[in-house]
C-alpha cells in the first residue's frame, strides 16, 4: 500500500524525514515538516510519485530523479498550500509538479512531461528551474502575485511561461526559446490568454523584464493590460503560419501597457504589435 511519511519539521539536509518509495506509491506526506529523498523513484504507470496532503511541507529531492511513464503527477501538492520543492529532477509524468498557493519551486528540472512542467496557483516563487520539452507549458501559474525568475523553459509544445489569470506577476531573467512546437495554437515564449473583441487579457499589471524569448512559434511575449515590459529580447519569433498572421516579437492587447528598452528583430509579424 501507499507509504505514509510522517515526522517533525527540520532542515532538508539534517533531520528531515527520509523518503525512499520502498513501501509503494504514491508516497503520501500527511504531516508538515521537511523530507529528503534517498533514492531515485519510478512509480508504476498512472501513479503519482509523491502526494502532499499537508500544508507547510518541504521536499528536498537531494539530486535524485523521479521518472514517470507519461501519466500521473511527479509531485502533487495542488490541494494544499506552502509547499517547497528543491534540488532534483522530474521526468516523464502527465504533470511534473502541481502545487497550491504560497509554494516555492527551486533548482528543479521538470522535463519531458506530457502536460505542464511546473504549475502553481498564486503567491508562488518559481526560480532557477529548467522546464524543457514538456507536452504543454513549461511553467503555468493560474493566480496572481507570482515571482517567476531565472528559469529556462525551452522547446515546450505550449508556451514557455503561461500566466493564466490574476494580476501582478513578476517575470524576470528567464529564457523561453523554441516553444509552441506541438500546438496548432502556436505557443509563445511568455504568454497570457487573449480574449474578446477587441482583444484583451484577463491577466493584468504584470512586470516582465530582462527575459530572452527567441524563435517561438507564436510571439516572443504576449502582453496584457497595464503590463510593464522592459529590457527583454524577442527575436525570430512567429515563424509559422501565413504571412500577415504570424506572431510578433511583442504583442500587446488591452490598455495602459508600457513597453520600454526591448529588442525585437526579424520576427515573422511585427517587432511590436499593438491591438
mmCIF file of C-alpha atoms in Angstrom:
data_model
loop_
_atom_site.group_PDB
_atom_site.id
_atom_site.type_symbol
_atom_site.label_atom_id
_atom_site.label_comp_id
_atom_site.label_asym_id
_atom_site.label_seq_id
_atom_site.Cartn_x
_atom_site.Cartn_y
_atom_site.Cartn_z
ATOM 1 C CA UNK A 1 0.000 0.000 0.000
ATOM 2 C CA UNK A 2 0.969 3.688 -0.090
ATOM 3 C CA UNK A 3 3.752 4.760 2.218
ATOM 4 C CA UNK A 4 2.815 7.335 4.860
ATOM 5 C CA UNK A 5 5.755 9.602 5.643
ATOM 6 C CA UNK A 6 5.352 11.483 8.897
ATOM 7 C CA UNK A 7 7.718 13.279 11.193
ATOM 8 C CA UNK A 8 8.907 16.522 12.726
ATOM 9 C CA UNK A 9 9.990 19.589 10.849
ATOM 10 C CA UNK A 10 13.670 20.048 10.175
ATOM 11 C CA UNK A 11 16.134 21.412 7.657
ATOM 12 C CA UNK A 12 16.139 19.293 4.473
ATOM 13 C CA UNK A 13 19.776 18.280 4.855
ATOM 14 C CA UNK A 14 19.836 17.289 8.545
ATOM 15 C CA UNK A 15 16.890 15.872 10.492
ATOM 16 C CA UNK A 16 14.495 15.642 7.558
ATOM 17 C CA UNK A 17 12.336 12.535 7.245
ATOM 18 C CA UNK A 18 13.774 10.205 4.551
ATOM 19 C CA UNK A 19 11.708 9.186 1.531
ATOM 20 C CA UNK A 20 12.554 6.066 -0.473
ATOM 21 C CA UNK A 21 9.411 4.668 -2.081
ATOM 22 C CA UNK A 22 10.246 1.229 -0.701
ATOM 23 C CA UNK A 23 6.720 0.765 0.700
ATOM 24 C CA UNK A 24 4.880 1.589 -2.517
ATOM 25 C CA UNK A 25 3.454 4.512 -4.439
ATOM 26 C CA UNK A 26 2.369 7.165 -4.137
ATOM 27 C CA UNK A 27 4.464 8.224 -1.183
ATOM 28 C CA UNK A 28 1.932 10.161 0.919
ATOM 29 C CA UNK A 29 3.114 13.026 3.112
ATOM 30 C CA UNK A 30 0.475 13.753 5.738
ATOM 31 C CA UNK A 31 2.291 15.971 8.242
ATOM 32 C CA UNK A 32 4.064 19.341 7.891
ATOM 33 C CA UNK A 33 7.836 19.244 8.021
ATOM 34 C CA UNK A 34 10.941 18.576 5.958
ATOM 35 C CA UNK A 35 11.505 15.453 3.897
ATOM 36 C CA UNK A 36 14.532 14.319 1.910
ATOM 37 C CA UNK A 37 14.607 11.862 -0.974
ATOM 38 C CA UNK A 38 17.046 8.987 -0.538
ATOM 39 C CA UNK A 39 16.738 7.224 -3.919
ATOM 40 C CA UNK A 40 15.508 7.591 -7.477
ATOM 41 C CA UNK A 41 11.769 6.905 -7.813
ATOM 42 C CA UNK A 42 9.942 5.125 -10.658
ATOM 43 C CA UNK A 43 6.256 4.602 -9.798
ATOM 44 C CA UNK A 44 4.056 2.324 -11.934
ATOM 45 C CA UNK A 45 2.061 3.794 -14.851
ATOM 46 C CA UNK A 46 -0.713 6.205 -13.898
ATOM 47 C CA UNK A 47 0.540 6.618 -10.332
ATOM 48 C CA UNK A 48 1.876 9.761 -8.677
ATOM 49 C CA UNK A 49 5.318 9.556 -7.156
ATOM 50 C CA UNK A 50 4.712 11.852 -4.152
ATOM 51 C CA UNK A 51 1.346 13.159 -2.912
ATOM 52 C CA UNK A 52 1.484 16.006 -0.388
ATOM 53 C CA UNK A 53 -1.619 16.256 1.817
ATOM 54 C CA UNK A 54 -0.479 18.741 4.441
ATOM 55 C CA UNK A 55 0.294 22.437 4.372
ATOM 56 C CA UNK A 56 3.853 23.502 5.106
ATOM 57 C CA UNK A 57 5.851 20.658 3.577
ATOM 58 C CA UNK A 58 9.397 20.897 2.185
ATOM 59 C CA UNK A 59 10.694 18.142 -0.104
ATOM 60 C CA UNK A 60 14.396 18.137 -0.946
ATOM 61 C CA UNK A 61 14.880 15.836 -3.930
ATOM 62 C CA UNK A 62 18.540 15.658 -2.973
ATOM 63 C CA UNK A 63 19.748 15.379 -6.569
ATOM 64 C CA UNK A 64 17.690 12.275 -7.316
ATOM 65 C CA UNK A 65 15.427 11.634 -10.327
ATOM 66 C CA UNK A 66 11.693 10.889 -10.281
ATOM 67 C CA UNK A 67 10.714 9.152 -13.535
ATOM 68 C CA UNK A 68 7.202 8.508 -14.832
ATOM 69 C CA UNK A 69 5.691 6.736 -17.813
ATOM 70 C CA UNK A 70 3.699 9.584 -19.369
ATOM 71 C CA UNK A 71 0.857 9.813 -16.841
ATOM 72 C CA UNK A 72 0.287 10.621 -13.182
ATOM 73 C CA UNK A 73 1.981 13.536 -11.413
ATOM 74 C CA UNK A 74 5.546 13.595 -10.202
ATOM 75 C CA UNK A 75 4.812 15.679 -7.096
ATOM 76 C CA UNK A 76 1.176 16.531 -6.409
ATOM 77 C CA UNK A 77 0.516 19.197 -3.792
ATOM 78 C CA UNK A 78 -2.275 21.005 -5.629
ATOM 79 C CA UNK A 79 -4.786 20.837 -2.758
ATOM 80 C CA UNK A 80 -2.506 22.252 -0.040
ATOM 81 C CA UNK A 81 -0.519 25.458 0.463
ATOM 82 C CA UNK A 82 3.019 26.373 1.394
ATOM 83 C CA UNK A 83 4.884 23.535 -0.322
ATOM 84 C CA UNK A 84 8.588 23.810 -1.159
ATOM 85 C CA UNK A 85 10.235 21.555 -3.770
ATOM 86 C CA UNK A 86 14.006 21.731 -4.321
ATOM 87 C CA UNK A 87 17.062 20.205 -5.925
ATOM 88 C CA UNK A 88 16.205 17.357 -8.266
ATOM 89 C CA UNK A 89 14.686 16.092 -11.495
ATOM 90 C CA UNK A 90 11.141 15.096 -12.520
ATOM 91 C CA UNK A 91 10.784 13.385 -15.898
ATOM 92 C CA UNK A 92 8.060 11.819 -17.998
ATOM 93 C CA UNK A 93 4.842 12.268 -15.996
ATOM 94 C CA UNK A 94 1.492 13.687 -17.064
ATOM 95 C CA UNK A 95 2.389 16.745 -14.970
ATOM 96 C CA UNK A 96 5.752 17.319 -13.348
ATOM 97 C CA UNK A 97 4.989 19.300 -10.182
ATOM 98 C CA UNK A 98 1.477 20.575 -9.423
ATOM 99 C CA UNK A 99 1.320 22.854 -6.387
ATOM 100 C CA UNK A 100 -1.087 25.081 -4.491
ATOM 101 C CA UNK A 101 -0.729 28.685 -3.390
ATOM 102 C CA UNK A 102 2.245 30.098 -1.458
ATOM 103 C CA UNK A 103 4.594 27.423 -2.792
ATOM 104 C CA UNK A 104 8.257 27.526 -3.794
ATOM 105 C CA UNK A 105 9.998 25.557 -6.561
ATOM 106 C CA UNK A 106 13.755 25.983 -6.840
ATOM 107 C CA UNK A 107 16.523 24.198 -8.728
ATOM 108 C CA UNK A 108 14.217 21.557 -10.204
ATOM 109 C CA UNK A 109 14.458 20.057 -13.685
ATOM 110 C CA UNK A 110 10.900 19.193 -14.735
ATOM 111 C CA UNK A 111 11.192 17.992 -18.307
ATOM 112 C CA UNK A 112 9.593 15.755 -20.948
ATOM 113 C CA UNK A 113 6.257 15.521 -19.141
ATOM 114 C CA UNK A 114 3.162 15.113 -21.308
ATOM 115 C CA UNK A 115 1.451 18.097 -19.628
ATOM 116 C CA UNK A 116 2.944 21.090 -17.789
ATOM 117 C CA UNK A 117 6.405 21.019 -16.253
ATOM 118 C CA UNK A 118 5.547 23.110 -13.174
ATOM 119 C CA UNK A 119 2.152 24.548 -12.286
ATOM 120 C CA UNK A 120 1.319 26.663 -9.269
ATOM 121 C CA UNK A 121 -1.597 28.885 -8.259
ATOM 122 C CA UNK A 122 -0.776 32.224 -6.603
ATOM 123 C CA UNK A 123 1.880 33.852 -4.412
ATOM 124 C CA UNK A 124 4.382 31.272 -5.654
ATOM 125 C CA UNK A 125 8.139 31.612 -6.160
ATOM 126 C CA UNK A 126 9.399 29.623 -9.148
ATOM 127 C CA UNK A 127 13.102 30.244 -9.611
ATOM 128 C CA UNK A 128 16.212 28.657 -11.055
ATOM 129 C CA UNK A 129 14.372 25.734 -12.659
ATOM 130 C CA UNK A 130 14.599 24.044 -16.064
ATOM 131 C CA UNK A 131 11.298 23.124 -17.728
ATOM 132 C CA UNK A 132 12.154 21.919 -21.241
ATOM 133 C CA UNK A 133 10.381 19.676 -23.727
ATOM 134 C CA UNK A 134 7.037 19.357 -21.958
ATOM 135 C CA UNK A 135 3.846 18.477 -23.817
ATOM 136 C CA UNK A 136 2.016 21.618 -22.718
ATOM 137 C CA UNK A 137 3.519 24.648 -20.928
ATOM 138 C CA UNK A 138 6.885 24.744 -19.260
ATOM 139 C CA UNK A 139 5.568 26.838 -16.349
ATOM 140 C CA UNK A 140 1.883 27.592 -15.677
ATOM 141 C CA UNK A 141 0.512 29.890 -12.965
ATOM 142 C CA UNK A 142 -3.228 30.277 -12.527
ATOM 143 C CA UNK A 143 -3.394 33.104 -9.989
ATOM 144 C CA UNK A 144 -1.582 36.354 -9.299
ATOM 145 C CA UNK A 145 1.386 37.706 -7.340
ATOM 146 C CA UNK A 146 3.833 35.067 -8.508
ATOM 147 C CA UNK A 147 7.588 35.538 -8.927
ATOM 148 C CA UNK A 148 8.955 33.603 -11.904
ATOM 149 C CA UNK A 149 12.681 34.264 -12.068
ATOM 150 C CA UNK A 150 15.794 32.895 -13.739
ATOM 151 C CA UNK A 151 14.202 29.790 -15.217
ATOM 152 C CA UNK A 152 14.956 28.127 -18.561
ATOM 153 C CA UNK A 153 11.839 26.980 -20.391
ATOM 154 C CA UNK A 154 12.635 25.866 -23.942
ATOM 155 C CA UNK A 155 11.064 23.591 -26.529
ATOM 156 C CA UNK A 156 7.680 23.094 -24.894
ATOM 157 C CA UNK A 157 4.635 22.277 -27.014
ATOM 158 C CA UNK A 158 2.641 25.107 -25.435
ATOM 159 C CA UNK A 159 4.099 28.305 -24.012
ATOM 160 C CA UNK A 160 7.376 28.548 -22.182
ATOM 161 C CA UNK A 161 5.729 30.510 -19.337
ATOM 162 C CA UNK A 162 1.937 30.879 -19.253
ATOM 163 C CA UNK A 163 0.129 33.296 -16.927
ATOM 164 C CA UNK A 164 -3.465 32.106 -16.957
ATOM 165 C CA UNK A 165 -5.270 34.565 -14.657
ATOM 166 C CA UNK A 166 -4.746 37.101 -11.902
ATOM 167 C CA UNK A 167 -2.515 40.152 -11.667
ATOM 168 C CA UNK A 168 0.871 41.466 -10.585
ATOM 169 C CA UNK A 169 3.070 38.550 -11.581
ATOM 170 C CA UNK A 170 6.778 39.383 -11.824
ATOM 171 C CA UNK A 171 8.521 37.502 -14.661
ATOM 172 C CA UNK A 172 12.222 38.314 -14.806
ATOM 173 C CA UNK A 173 15.507 36.888 -16.031
ATOM 174 C CA UNK A 174 14.004 33.849 -17.774
ATOM 175 C CA UNK A 175 14.900 32.190 -21.068
ATOM 176 C CA UNK A 176 11.910 30.937 -23.087
ATOM 177 C CA UNK A 177 13.007 29.875 -26.567
ATOM 178 C CA UNK A 178 11.670 27.489 -29.252
ATOM 179 C CA UNK A 179 8.257 26.991 -27.626
ATOM 180 C CA UNK A 180 4.984 26.204 -29.401
ATOM 181 C CA UNK A 181 6.490 23.148 -31.031
ATOM 182 C CA UNK A 182 3.448 20.885 -30.839
ATOM 183 C CA UNK A 183 0.429 23.163 -30.808
ATOM 184 C CA UNK A 184 -1.822 24.336 -33.612
ATOM 185 C CA UNK A 185 -2.306 27.437 -31.430
ATOM 186 C CA UNK A 186 1.407 28.156 -31.877
ATOM 187 C CA UNK A 187 2.543 28.821 -28.316
ATOM 188 C CA UNK A 188 4.635 31.834 -27.330
ATOM 189 C CA UNK A 189 7.627 32.384 -25.068
ATOM 190 C CA UNK A 190 5.836 34.275 -22.278
ATOM 191 C CA UNK A 191 2.090 34.385 -22.708
ATOM 192 C CA UNK A 192 -1.364 35.040 -21.269
ATOM 193 C CA UNK A 193 -4.862 34.462 -22.712
ATOM 194 C CA UNK A 194 -6.117 36.814 -25.415
ATOM 195 C CA UNK A 195 -9.904 37.148 -25.320
ATOM 196 C CA UNK A 196 -12.719 39.280 -26.663
ATOM 197 C CA UNK A 197 -13.234 41.747 -29.486
ATOM 198 C CA UNK A 198 -11.261 43.939 -29.352
ATOM 199 C CA UNK A 199 -8.691 41.596 -27.838
ATOM 200 C CA UNK A 200 -7.659 41.976 -24.234
ATOM 201 C CA UNK A 201 -6.298 39.695 -21.500
ATOM 202 C CA UNK A 202 -7.615 38.777 -18.026
ATOM 203 C CA UNK A 203 -4.038 38.928 -16.714
ATOM 204 C CA UNK A 204 -3.242 42.500 -15.695
ATOM 205 C CA UNK A 205 -0.496 44.699 -14.254
ATOM 206 C CA UNK A 206 2.388 42.267 -14.571
ATOM 207 C CA UNK A 207 6.086 43.126 -14.731
ATOM 208 C CA UNK A 208 8.092 41.331 -17.446
ATOM 209 C CA UNK A 209 11.768 42.262 -17.618
ATOM 210 C CA UNK A 210 15.200 41.010 -18.673
ATOM 211 C CA UNK A 211 13.841 37.874 -20.366
ATOM 212 C CA UNK A 212 15.066 36.238 -23.580
ATOM 213 C CA UNK A 213 12.284 34.899 -25.838
ATOM 214 C CA UNK A 214 13.629 33.802 -29.226
ATOM 215 C CA UNK A 215 12.333 31.565 -32.021
ATOM 216 C CA UNK A 216 8.951 30.764 -30.506
ATOM 217 C CA UNK A 217 6.189 29.640 -32.857
ATOM 218 C CA UNK A 218 3.837 32.412 -31.709
ATOM 219 C CA UNK A 219 5.051 35.707 -30.282
ATOM 220 C CA UNK A 220 8.007 36.183 -28.012
ATOM 221 C CA UNK A 221 5.865 37.885 -25.352
ATOM 222 C CA UNK A 222 2.073 38.389 -25.213
ATOM 223 C CA UNK A 223 1.363 41.488 -23.118
ATOM 224 C CA UNK A 224 -1.884 42.251 -21.262
ATOM 225 C CA UNK A 225 -3.429 45.445 -19.818
ATOM 226 C CA UNK A 226 -1.226 47.505 -17.557
ATOM 227 C CA UNK A 227 1.850 45.343 -18.050
ATOM 228 C CA UNK A 228 5.311 46.869 -17.634
ATOM 229 C CA UNK A 229 7.601 45.245 -20.215
ATOM 230 C CA UNK A 230 11.247 46.288 -20.295
ATOM 231 C CA UNK A 231 14.723 45.135 -21.299
ATOM 232 C CA UNK A 232 13.554 41.918 -22.975
ATOM 233 C CA UNK A 233 14.942 40.310 -26.133
ATOM 234 C CA UNK A 234 12.365 38.854 -28.560
ATOM 235 C CA UNK A 235 13.953 37.859 -31.880
ATOM 236 C CA UNK A 236 12.972 35.480 -34.696
ATOM 237 C CA UNK A 237 9.546 34.620 -33.300
ATOM 238 C CA UNK A 238 6.398 33.959 -35.342
ATOM 239 C CA UNK A 239 7.951 31.546 -37.779
ATOM 240 C CA UNK A 240 4.798 29.548 -38.579
ATOM 241 C CA UNK A 241 1.596 30.344 -40.483
ATOM 242 C CA UNK A 242 0.566 32.553 -43.361
ATOM 243 C CA UNK A 243 2.469 35.765 -43.897
ATOM 244 C CA UNK A 244 0.457 38.570 -42.303
ATOM 245 C CA UNK A 245 -0.796 36.387 -39.443
ATOM 246 C CA UNK A 246 2.451 35.320 -37.814
ATOM 247 C CA UNK A 247 3.463 36.092 -34.258
ATOM 248 C CA UNK A 248 5.236 39.288 -33.227
ATOM 249 C CA UNK A 249 8.268 39.945 -31.122
ATOM 250 C CA UNK A 250 5.963 41.511 -28.520
ATOM 251 C CA UNK A 251 2.151 41.509 -28.871
ATOM 252 C CA UNK A 252 0.205 43.882 -26.621
ATOM 253 C CA UNK A 253 -3.574 43.668 -26.084
ATOM 254 C CA UNK A 254 -5.748 45.859 -23.875
ATOM 255 C CA UNK A 255 -4.898 49.278 -22.456
ATOM 256 C CA UNK A 256 -2.188 51.054 -20.496
ATOM 257 C CA UNK A 257 0.772 48.758 -21.079
ATOM 258 C CA UNK A 258 4.240 50.306 -21.010
ATOM 259 C CA UNK A 259 6.972 48.899 -23.265
ATOM 260 C CA UNK A 260 10.479 50.242 -22.768
ATOM 261 C CA UNK A 261 14.001 49.309 -23.931
ATOM 262 C CA UNK A 262 13.155 45.971 -25.601
ATOM 263 C CA UNK A 263 14.949 44.376 -28.581
ATOM 264 C CA UNK A 264 12.708 42.809 -31.260
ATOM 265 C CA UNK A 265 14.426 41.768 -34.523
ATOM 266 C CA UNK A 266 13.469 39.602 -37.501
ATOM 267 C CA UNK A 267 10.109 38.349 -36.228
ATOM 268 C CA UNK A 268 7.541 36.833 -38.592
ATOM 269 C CA UNK A 269 4.969 39.532 -37.775
ATOM 270 C CA UNK A 270 5.820 42.916 -36.284
ATOM 271 C CA UNK A 271 8.587 43.756 -33.873
ATOM 272 C CA UNK A 272 5.895 45.213 -31.584
ATOM 273 C CA UNK A 273 2.213 44.710 -32.375
ATOM 274 C CA UNK A 274 -0.440 46.762 -30.540
ATOM 275 C CA UNK A 275 -4.042 45.546 -30.684
#
